[in-house]
PDB file of C-alpha atoms in Angstrom:
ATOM      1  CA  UNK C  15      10.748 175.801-144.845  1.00  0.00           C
ATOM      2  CA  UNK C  16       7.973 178.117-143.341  1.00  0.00           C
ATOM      3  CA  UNK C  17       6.250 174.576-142.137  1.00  0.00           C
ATOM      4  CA  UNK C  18       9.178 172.886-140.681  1.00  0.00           C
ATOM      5  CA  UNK C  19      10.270 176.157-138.444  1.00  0.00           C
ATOM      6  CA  UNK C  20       8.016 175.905-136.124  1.00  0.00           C
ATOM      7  CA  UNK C  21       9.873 172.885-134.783  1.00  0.00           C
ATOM      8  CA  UNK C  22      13.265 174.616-135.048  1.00  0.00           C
ATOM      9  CA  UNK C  23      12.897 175.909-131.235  1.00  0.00           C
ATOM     10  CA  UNK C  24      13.806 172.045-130.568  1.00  0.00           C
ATOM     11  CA  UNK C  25      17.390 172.187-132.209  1.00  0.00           C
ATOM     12  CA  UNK C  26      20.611 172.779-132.019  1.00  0.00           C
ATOM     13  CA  UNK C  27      21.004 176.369-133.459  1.00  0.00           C
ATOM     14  CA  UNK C  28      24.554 178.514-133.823  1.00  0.00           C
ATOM     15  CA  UNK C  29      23.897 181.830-134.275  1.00  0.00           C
ATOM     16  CA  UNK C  30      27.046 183.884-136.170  1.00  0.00           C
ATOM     17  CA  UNK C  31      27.533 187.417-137.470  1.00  0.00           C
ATOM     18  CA  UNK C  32      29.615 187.074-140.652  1.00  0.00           C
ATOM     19  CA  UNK C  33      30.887 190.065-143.061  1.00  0.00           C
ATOM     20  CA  UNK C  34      30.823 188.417-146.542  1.00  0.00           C
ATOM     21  CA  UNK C  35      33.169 190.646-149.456  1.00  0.00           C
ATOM     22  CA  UNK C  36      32.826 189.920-153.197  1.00  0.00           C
ATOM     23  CA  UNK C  37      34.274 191.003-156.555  1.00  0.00           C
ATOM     24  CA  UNK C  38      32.271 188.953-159.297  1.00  0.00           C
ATOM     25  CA  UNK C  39      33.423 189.771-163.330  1.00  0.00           C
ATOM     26  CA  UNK C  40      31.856 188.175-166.469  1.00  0.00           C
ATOM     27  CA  UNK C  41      33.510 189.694-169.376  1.00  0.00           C
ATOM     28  CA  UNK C  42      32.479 188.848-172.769  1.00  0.00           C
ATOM     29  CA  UNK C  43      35.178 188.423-175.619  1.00  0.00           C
ATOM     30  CA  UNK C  44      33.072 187.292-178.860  1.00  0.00           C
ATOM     31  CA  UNK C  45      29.663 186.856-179.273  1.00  0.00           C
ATOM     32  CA  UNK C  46      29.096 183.209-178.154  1.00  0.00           C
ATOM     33  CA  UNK C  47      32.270 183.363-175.512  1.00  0.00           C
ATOM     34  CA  UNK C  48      33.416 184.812-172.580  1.00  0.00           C
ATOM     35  CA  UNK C  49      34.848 184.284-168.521  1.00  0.00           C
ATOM     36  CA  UNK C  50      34.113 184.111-165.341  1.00  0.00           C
ATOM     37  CA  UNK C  51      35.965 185.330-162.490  1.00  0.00           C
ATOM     38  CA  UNK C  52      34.720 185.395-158.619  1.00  0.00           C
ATOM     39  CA  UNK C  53      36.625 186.071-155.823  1.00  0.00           C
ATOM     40  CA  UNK C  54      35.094 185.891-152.357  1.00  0.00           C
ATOM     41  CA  UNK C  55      36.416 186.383-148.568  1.00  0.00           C
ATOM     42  CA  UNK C  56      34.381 186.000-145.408  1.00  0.00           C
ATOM     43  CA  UNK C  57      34.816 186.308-141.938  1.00  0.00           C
ATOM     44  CA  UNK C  58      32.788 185.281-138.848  1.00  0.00           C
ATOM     45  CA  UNK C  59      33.068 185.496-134.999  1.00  0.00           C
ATOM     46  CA  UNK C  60      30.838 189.415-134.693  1.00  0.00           C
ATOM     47  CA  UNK C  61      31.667 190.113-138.531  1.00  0.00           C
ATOM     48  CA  UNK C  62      35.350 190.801-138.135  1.00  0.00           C
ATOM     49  CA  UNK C  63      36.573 188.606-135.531  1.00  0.00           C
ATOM     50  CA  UNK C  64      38.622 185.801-137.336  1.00  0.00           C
ATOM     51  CA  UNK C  65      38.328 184.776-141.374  1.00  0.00           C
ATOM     52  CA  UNK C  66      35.854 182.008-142.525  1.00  0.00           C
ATOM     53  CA  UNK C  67      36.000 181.039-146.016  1.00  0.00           C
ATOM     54  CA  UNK C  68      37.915 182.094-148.946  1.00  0.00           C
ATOM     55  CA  UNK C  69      36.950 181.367-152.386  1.00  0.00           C
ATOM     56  CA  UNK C  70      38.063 181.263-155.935  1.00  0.00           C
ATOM     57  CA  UNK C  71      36.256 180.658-158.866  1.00  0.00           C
ATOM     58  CA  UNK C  72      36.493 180.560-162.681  1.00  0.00           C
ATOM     59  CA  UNK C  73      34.321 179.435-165.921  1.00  0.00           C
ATOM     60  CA  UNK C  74      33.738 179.365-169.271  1.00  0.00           C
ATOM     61  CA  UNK C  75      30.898 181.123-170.285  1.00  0.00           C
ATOM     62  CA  UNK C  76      29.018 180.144-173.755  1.00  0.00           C
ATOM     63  CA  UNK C  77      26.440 183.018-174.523  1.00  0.00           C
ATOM     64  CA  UNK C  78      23.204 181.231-176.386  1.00  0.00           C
ATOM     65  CA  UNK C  79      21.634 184.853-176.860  1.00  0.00           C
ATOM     66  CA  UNK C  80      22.494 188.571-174.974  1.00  0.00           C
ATOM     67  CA  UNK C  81      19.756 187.216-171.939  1.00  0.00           C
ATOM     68  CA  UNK C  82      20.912 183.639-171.747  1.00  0.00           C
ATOM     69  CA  UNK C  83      24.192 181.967-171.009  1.00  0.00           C
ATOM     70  CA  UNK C  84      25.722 178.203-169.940  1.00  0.00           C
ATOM     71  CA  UNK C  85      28.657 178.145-167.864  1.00  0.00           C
ATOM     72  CA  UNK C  86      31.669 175.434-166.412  1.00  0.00           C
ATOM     73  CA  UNK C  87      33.851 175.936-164.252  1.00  0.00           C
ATOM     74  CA  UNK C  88      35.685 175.150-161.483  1.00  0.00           C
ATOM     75  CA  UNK C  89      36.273 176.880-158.291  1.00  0.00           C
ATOM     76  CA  UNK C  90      38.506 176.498-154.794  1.00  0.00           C
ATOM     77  CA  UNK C  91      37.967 177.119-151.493  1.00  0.00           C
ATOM     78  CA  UNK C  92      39.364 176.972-147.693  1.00  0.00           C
ATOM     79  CA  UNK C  93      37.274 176.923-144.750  1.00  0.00           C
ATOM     80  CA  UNK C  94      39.070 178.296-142.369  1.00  0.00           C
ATOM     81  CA  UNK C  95      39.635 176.504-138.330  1.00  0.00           C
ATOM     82  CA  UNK C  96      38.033 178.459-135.606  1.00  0.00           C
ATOM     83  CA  UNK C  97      40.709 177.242-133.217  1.00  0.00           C
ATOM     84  CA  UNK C  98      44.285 176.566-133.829  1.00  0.00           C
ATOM     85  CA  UNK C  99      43.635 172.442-132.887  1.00  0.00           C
ATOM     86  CA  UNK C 100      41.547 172.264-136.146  1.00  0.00           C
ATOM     87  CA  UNK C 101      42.824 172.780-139.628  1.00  0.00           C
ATOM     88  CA  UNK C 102      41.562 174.549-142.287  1.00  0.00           C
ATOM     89  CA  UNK C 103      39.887 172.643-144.766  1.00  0.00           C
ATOM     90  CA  UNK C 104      40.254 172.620-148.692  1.00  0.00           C
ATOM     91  CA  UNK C 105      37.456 172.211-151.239  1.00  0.00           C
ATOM     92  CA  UNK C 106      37.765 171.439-154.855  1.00  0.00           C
ATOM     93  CA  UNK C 107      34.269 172.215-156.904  1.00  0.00           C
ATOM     94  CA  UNK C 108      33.125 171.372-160.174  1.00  0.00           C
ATOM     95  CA  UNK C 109      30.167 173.454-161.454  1.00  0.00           C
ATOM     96  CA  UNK C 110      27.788 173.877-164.536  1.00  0.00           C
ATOM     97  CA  UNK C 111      25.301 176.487-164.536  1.00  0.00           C
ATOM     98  CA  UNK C 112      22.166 178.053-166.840  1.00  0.00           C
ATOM     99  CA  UNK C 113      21.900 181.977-166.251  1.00  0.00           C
ATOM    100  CA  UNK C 114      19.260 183.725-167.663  1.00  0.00           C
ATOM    101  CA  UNK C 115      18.242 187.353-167.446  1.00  0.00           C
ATOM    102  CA  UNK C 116      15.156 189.944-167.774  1.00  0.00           C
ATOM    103  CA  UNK C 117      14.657 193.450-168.297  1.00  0.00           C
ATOM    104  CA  UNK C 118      11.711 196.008-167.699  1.00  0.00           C
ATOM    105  CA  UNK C 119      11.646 199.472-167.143  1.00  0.00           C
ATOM    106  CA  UNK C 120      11.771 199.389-163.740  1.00  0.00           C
ATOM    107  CA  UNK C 121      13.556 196.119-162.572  1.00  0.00           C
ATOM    108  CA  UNK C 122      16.014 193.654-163.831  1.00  0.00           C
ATOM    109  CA  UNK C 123      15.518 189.870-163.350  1.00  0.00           C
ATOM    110  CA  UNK C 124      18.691 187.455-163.109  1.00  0.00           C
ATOM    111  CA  UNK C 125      17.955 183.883-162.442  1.00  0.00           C
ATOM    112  CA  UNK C 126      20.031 180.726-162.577  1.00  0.00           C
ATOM    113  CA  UNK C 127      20.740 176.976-161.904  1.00  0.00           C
ATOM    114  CA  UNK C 128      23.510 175.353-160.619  1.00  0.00           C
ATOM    115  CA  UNK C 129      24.565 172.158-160.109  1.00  0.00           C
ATOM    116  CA  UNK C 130      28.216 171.971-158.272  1.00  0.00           C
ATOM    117  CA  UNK C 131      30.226 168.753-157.550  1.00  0.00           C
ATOM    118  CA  UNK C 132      31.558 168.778-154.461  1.00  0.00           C
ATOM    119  CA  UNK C 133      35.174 166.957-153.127  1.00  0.00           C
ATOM    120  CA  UNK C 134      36.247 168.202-149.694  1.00  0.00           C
ATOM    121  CA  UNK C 135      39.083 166.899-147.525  1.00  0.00           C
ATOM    122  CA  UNK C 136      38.687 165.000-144.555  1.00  0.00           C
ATOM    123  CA  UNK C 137      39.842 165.515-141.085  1.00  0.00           C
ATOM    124  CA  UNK C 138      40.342 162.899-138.702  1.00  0.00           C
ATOM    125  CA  UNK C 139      41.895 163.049-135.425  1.00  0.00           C
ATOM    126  CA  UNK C 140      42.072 167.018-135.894  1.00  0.00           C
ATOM    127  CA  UNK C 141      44.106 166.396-138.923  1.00  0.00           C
ATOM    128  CA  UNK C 142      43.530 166.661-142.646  1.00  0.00           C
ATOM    129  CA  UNK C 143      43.655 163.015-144.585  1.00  0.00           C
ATOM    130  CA  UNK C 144      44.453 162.439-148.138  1.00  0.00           C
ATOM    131  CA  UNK C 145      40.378 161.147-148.566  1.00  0.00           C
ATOM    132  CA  UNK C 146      37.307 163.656-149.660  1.00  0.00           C
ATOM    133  CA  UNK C 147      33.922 163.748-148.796  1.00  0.00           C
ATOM    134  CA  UNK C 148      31.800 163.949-151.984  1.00  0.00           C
ATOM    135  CA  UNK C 149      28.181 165.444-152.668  1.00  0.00           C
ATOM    136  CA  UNK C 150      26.266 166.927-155.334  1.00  0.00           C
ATOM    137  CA  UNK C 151      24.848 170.086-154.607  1.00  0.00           C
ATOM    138  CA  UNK C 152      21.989 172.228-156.761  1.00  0.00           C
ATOM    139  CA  UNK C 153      21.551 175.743-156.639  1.00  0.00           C
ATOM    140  CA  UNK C 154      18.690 178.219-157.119  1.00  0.00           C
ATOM    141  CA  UNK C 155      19.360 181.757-157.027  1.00  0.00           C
ATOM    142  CA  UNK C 156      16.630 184.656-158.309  1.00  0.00           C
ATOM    143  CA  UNK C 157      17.884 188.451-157.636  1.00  0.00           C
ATOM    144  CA  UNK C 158      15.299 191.779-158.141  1.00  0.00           C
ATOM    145  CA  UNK C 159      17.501 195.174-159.516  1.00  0.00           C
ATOM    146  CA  UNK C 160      15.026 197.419-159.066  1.00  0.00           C
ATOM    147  CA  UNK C 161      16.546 201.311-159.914  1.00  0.00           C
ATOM    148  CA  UNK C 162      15.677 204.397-158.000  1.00  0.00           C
ATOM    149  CA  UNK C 163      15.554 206.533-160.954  1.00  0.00           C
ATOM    150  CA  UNK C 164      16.585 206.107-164.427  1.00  0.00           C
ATOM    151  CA  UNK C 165      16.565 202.281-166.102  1.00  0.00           C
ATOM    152  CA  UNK C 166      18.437 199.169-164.975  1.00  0.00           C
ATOM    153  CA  UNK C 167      22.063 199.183-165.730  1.00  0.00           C
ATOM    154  CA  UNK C 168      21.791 203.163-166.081  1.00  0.00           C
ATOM    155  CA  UNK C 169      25.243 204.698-165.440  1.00  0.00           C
ATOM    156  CA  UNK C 170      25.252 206.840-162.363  1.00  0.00           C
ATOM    157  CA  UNK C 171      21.611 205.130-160.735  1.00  0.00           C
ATOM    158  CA  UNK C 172      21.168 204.334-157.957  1.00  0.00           C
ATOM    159  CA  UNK C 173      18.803 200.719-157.013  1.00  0.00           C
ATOM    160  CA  UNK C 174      17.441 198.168-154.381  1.00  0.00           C
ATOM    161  CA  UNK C 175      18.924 194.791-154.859  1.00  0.00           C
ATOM    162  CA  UNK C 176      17.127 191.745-153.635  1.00  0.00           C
ATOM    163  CA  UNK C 177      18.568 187.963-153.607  1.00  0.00           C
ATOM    164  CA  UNK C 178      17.390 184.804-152.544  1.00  0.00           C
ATOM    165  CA  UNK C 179      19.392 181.628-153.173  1.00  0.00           C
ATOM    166  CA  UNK C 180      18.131 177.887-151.886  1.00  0.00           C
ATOM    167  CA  UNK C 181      20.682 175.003-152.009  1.00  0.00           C
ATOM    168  CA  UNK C 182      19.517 171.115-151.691  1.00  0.00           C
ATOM    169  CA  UNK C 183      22.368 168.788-151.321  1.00  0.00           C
ATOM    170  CA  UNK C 184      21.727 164.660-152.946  1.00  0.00           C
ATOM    171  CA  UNK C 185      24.520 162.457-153.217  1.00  0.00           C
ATOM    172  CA  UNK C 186      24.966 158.804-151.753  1.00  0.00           C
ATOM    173  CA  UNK C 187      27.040 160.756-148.616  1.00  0.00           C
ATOM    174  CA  UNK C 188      23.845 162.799-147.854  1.00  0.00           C
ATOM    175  CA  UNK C 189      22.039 161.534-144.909  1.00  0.00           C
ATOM    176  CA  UNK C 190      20.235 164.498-143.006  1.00  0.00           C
ATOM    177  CA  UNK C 191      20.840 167.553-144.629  1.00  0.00           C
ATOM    178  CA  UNK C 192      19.437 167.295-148.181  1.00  0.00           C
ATOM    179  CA  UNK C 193      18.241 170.853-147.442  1.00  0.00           C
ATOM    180  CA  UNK C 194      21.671 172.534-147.405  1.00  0.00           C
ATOM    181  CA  UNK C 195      20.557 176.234-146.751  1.00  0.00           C
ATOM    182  CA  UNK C 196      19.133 179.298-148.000  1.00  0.00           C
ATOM    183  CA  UNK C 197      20.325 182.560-148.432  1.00  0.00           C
ATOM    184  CA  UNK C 198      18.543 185.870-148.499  1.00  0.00           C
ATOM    185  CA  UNK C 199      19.694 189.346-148.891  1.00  0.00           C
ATOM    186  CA  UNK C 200      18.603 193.184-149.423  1.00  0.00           C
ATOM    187  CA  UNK C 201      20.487 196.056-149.445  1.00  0.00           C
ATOM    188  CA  UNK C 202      21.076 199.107-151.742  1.00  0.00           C
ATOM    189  CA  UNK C 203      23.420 199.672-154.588  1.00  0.00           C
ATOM    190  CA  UNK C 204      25.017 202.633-157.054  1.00  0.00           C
ATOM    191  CA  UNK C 205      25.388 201.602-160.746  1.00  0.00           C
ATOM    192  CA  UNK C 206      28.863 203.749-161.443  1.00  0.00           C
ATOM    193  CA  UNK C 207      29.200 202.515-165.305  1.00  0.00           C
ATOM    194  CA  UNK C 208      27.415 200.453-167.551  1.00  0.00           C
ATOM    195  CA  UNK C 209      29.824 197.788-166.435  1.00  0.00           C
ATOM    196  CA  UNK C 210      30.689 198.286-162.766  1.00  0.00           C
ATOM    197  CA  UNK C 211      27.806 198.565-159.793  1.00  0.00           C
ATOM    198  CA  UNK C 212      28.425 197.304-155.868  1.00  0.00           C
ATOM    199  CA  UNK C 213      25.603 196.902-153.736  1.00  0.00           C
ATOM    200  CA  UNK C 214      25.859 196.844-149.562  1.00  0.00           C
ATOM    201  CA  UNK C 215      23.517 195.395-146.975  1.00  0.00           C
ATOM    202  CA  UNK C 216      21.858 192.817-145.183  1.00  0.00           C
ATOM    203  CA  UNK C 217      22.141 189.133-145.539  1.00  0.00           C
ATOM    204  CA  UNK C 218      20.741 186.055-143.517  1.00  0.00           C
ATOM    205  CA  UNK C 219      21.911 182.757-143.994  1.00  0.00           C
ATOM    206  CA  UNK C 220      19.955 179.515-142.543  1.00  0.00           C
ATOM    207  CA  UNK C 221      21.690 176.501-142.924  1.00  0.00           C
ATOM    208  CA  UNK C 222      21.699 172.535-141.938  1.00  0.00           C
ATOM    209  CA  UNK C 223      24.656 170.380-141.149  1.00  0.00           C
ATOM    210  CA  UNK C 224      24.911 166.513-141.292  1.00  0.00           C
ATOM    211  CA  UNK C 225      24.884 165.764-137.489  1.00  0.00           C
ATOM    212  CA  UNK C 226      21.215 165.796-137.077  1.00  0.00           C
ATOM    213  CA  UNK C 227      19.001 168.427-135.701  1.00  0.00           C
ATOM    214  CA  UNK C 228      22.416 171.127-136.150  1.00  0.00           C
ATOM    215  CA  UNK C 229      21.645 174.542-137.941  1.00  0.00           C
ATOM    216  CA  UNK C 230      23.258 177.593-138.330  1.00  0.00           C
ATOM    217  CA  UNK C 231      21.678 181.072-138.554  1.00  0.00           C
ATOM    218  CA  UNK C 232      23.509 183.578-139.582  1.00  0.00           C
ATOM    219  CA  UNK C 233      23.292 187.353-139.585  1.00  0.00           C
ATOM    220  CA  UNK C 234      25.829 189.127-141.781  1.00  0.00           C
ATOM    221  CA  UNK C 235      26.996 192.151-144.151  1.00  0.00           C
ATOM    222  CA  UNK C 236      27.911 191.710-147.656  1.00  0.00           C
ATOM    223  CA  UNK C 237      29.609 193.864-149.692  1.00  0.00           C
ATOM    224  CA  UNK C 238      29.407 192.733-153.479  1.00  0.00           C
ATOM    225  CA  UNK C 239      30.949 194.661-156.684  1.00  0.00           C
ATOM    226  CA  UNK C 240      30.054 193.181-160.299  1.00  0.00           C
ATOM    227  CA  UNK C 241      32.360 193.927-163.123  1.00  0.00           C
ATOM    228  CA  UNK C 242      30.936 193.336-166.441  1.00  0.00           C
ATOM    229  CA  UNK C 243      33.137 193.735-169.594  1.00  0.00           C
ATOM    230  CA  UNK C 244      32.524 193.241-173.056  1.00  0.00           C
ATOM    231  CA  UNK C 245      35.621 193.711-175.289  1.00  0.00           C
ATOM    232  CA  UNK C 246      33.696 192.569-178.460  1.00  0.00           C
ATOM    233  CA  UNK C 247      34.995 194.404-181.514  1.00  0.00           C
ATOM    234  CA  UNK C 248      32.115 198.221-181.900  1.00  0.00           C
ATOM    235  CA  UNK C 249      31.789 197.323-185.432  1.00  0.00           C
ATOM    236  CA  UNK C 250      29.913 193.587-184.384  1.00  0.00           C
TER     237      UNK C 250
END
């Protein structure tokens, strides 16, 4: 990526201030099994000027150990029209993911891989047709939890989250934009329980679309809160 900006200056770039809000739950129901829950809403056009995407998505999560868990799922999502002429658009989304984590005394480590199946509706003619577009998409995502005081997960602590995520798209469909995007963010955060924390702050999103030489760059807030339940029996 760091190579291949310098020739950026010759392309097509949008530049967007988004507002990205999340509520993200794993809860845990026996030792092997549990679910998972997001549910996402963004908007673009200077962070609050019209909605952009609006998301739904679900698993089953199989726990292999406390620091390591599979998941499948599915999840659903609209992209929203900028303009009344275009309609929104509707994605289906198969996904399978590995999720492991790591703890120290001063920072916690969450990392995963993702690999989502991809069927979105086509538009034609400024109208949506009964066809899909279809890609494979892969996922890496590492995030830093590094607490101000106290331990990680600490009730009542307060930390500095940092996430980077990088997303290659492959699929018989994909001709230009095998890099799909990547997504960085820092901010700060207030661990309320041992289950519930929220984090605000910055995130920057650079991204490449199939008409060649087209990018996005994207400036943004995002407000995240992660709910983490475990309603195993005390006595396990």
């Amino acid at each position: 990526l760091f190579l291949s900006s310098a020739s950026f200056a010759q392309k097509d770039i949008d530049y967007d201030e988004q507002t990205w809000f999340g509520y993200l739950n794993q809860t845990r129901f026996t030792n092997r099994s549990g679910l998972w829950l997001d549910l996402h809403l963004r908007f673009n056009d200077n962070f609050l000027g019209q909605p952009g995407l609006s998301m739904v998505r679900g698993a089953y999560i199989f726990y292999l150990n406390d620091q390591n868990r599979l998941a499948s799922g599915y999840a659903h999502i609209v992209q929203y029209s900028a303009t009344e002429k275009s309609p929104n658009v509707p994605e289906h989304r198969l996904w399978q993911q590995i999720q492991w984590f790591e703890k120290k005394n001063w920072l916690s480590l969450m990392q995963y891989v993702r690999l989502e199946e991809r069927f979105r509706r086509k538009v034609e003619a400024n109208e949506l047709i009964s066809d899909y577009s279809f890609n494979y998409r892969v996922r890496y995502a590492m995030a830093l939890t590094i607490p101000l005081k106290g331990k990680p997960g600490e009730a009542h602590t307060p930390f500095v989250f940092i996430n980077d995520e990088l997303m290659i798209n492959f699929g018989s469909e994909i001709i230009n934009n095998y890099f799909d995007q990547n997504r960085f963010f820092i901010g700060l955060g207030y661990q309320f329980t041992k289950n519930l924390n929220a984090h605000l702050g910055y995130l920057t999103v650079f991204q490449q679309f199939a008409p060649a030489g087209t990018f996005r760059h994207v400036d943004g807030i995002r407000l995240f809160v992660f709910h983490n339940l475990d309603l195993r029996p005390d006595d396990r």
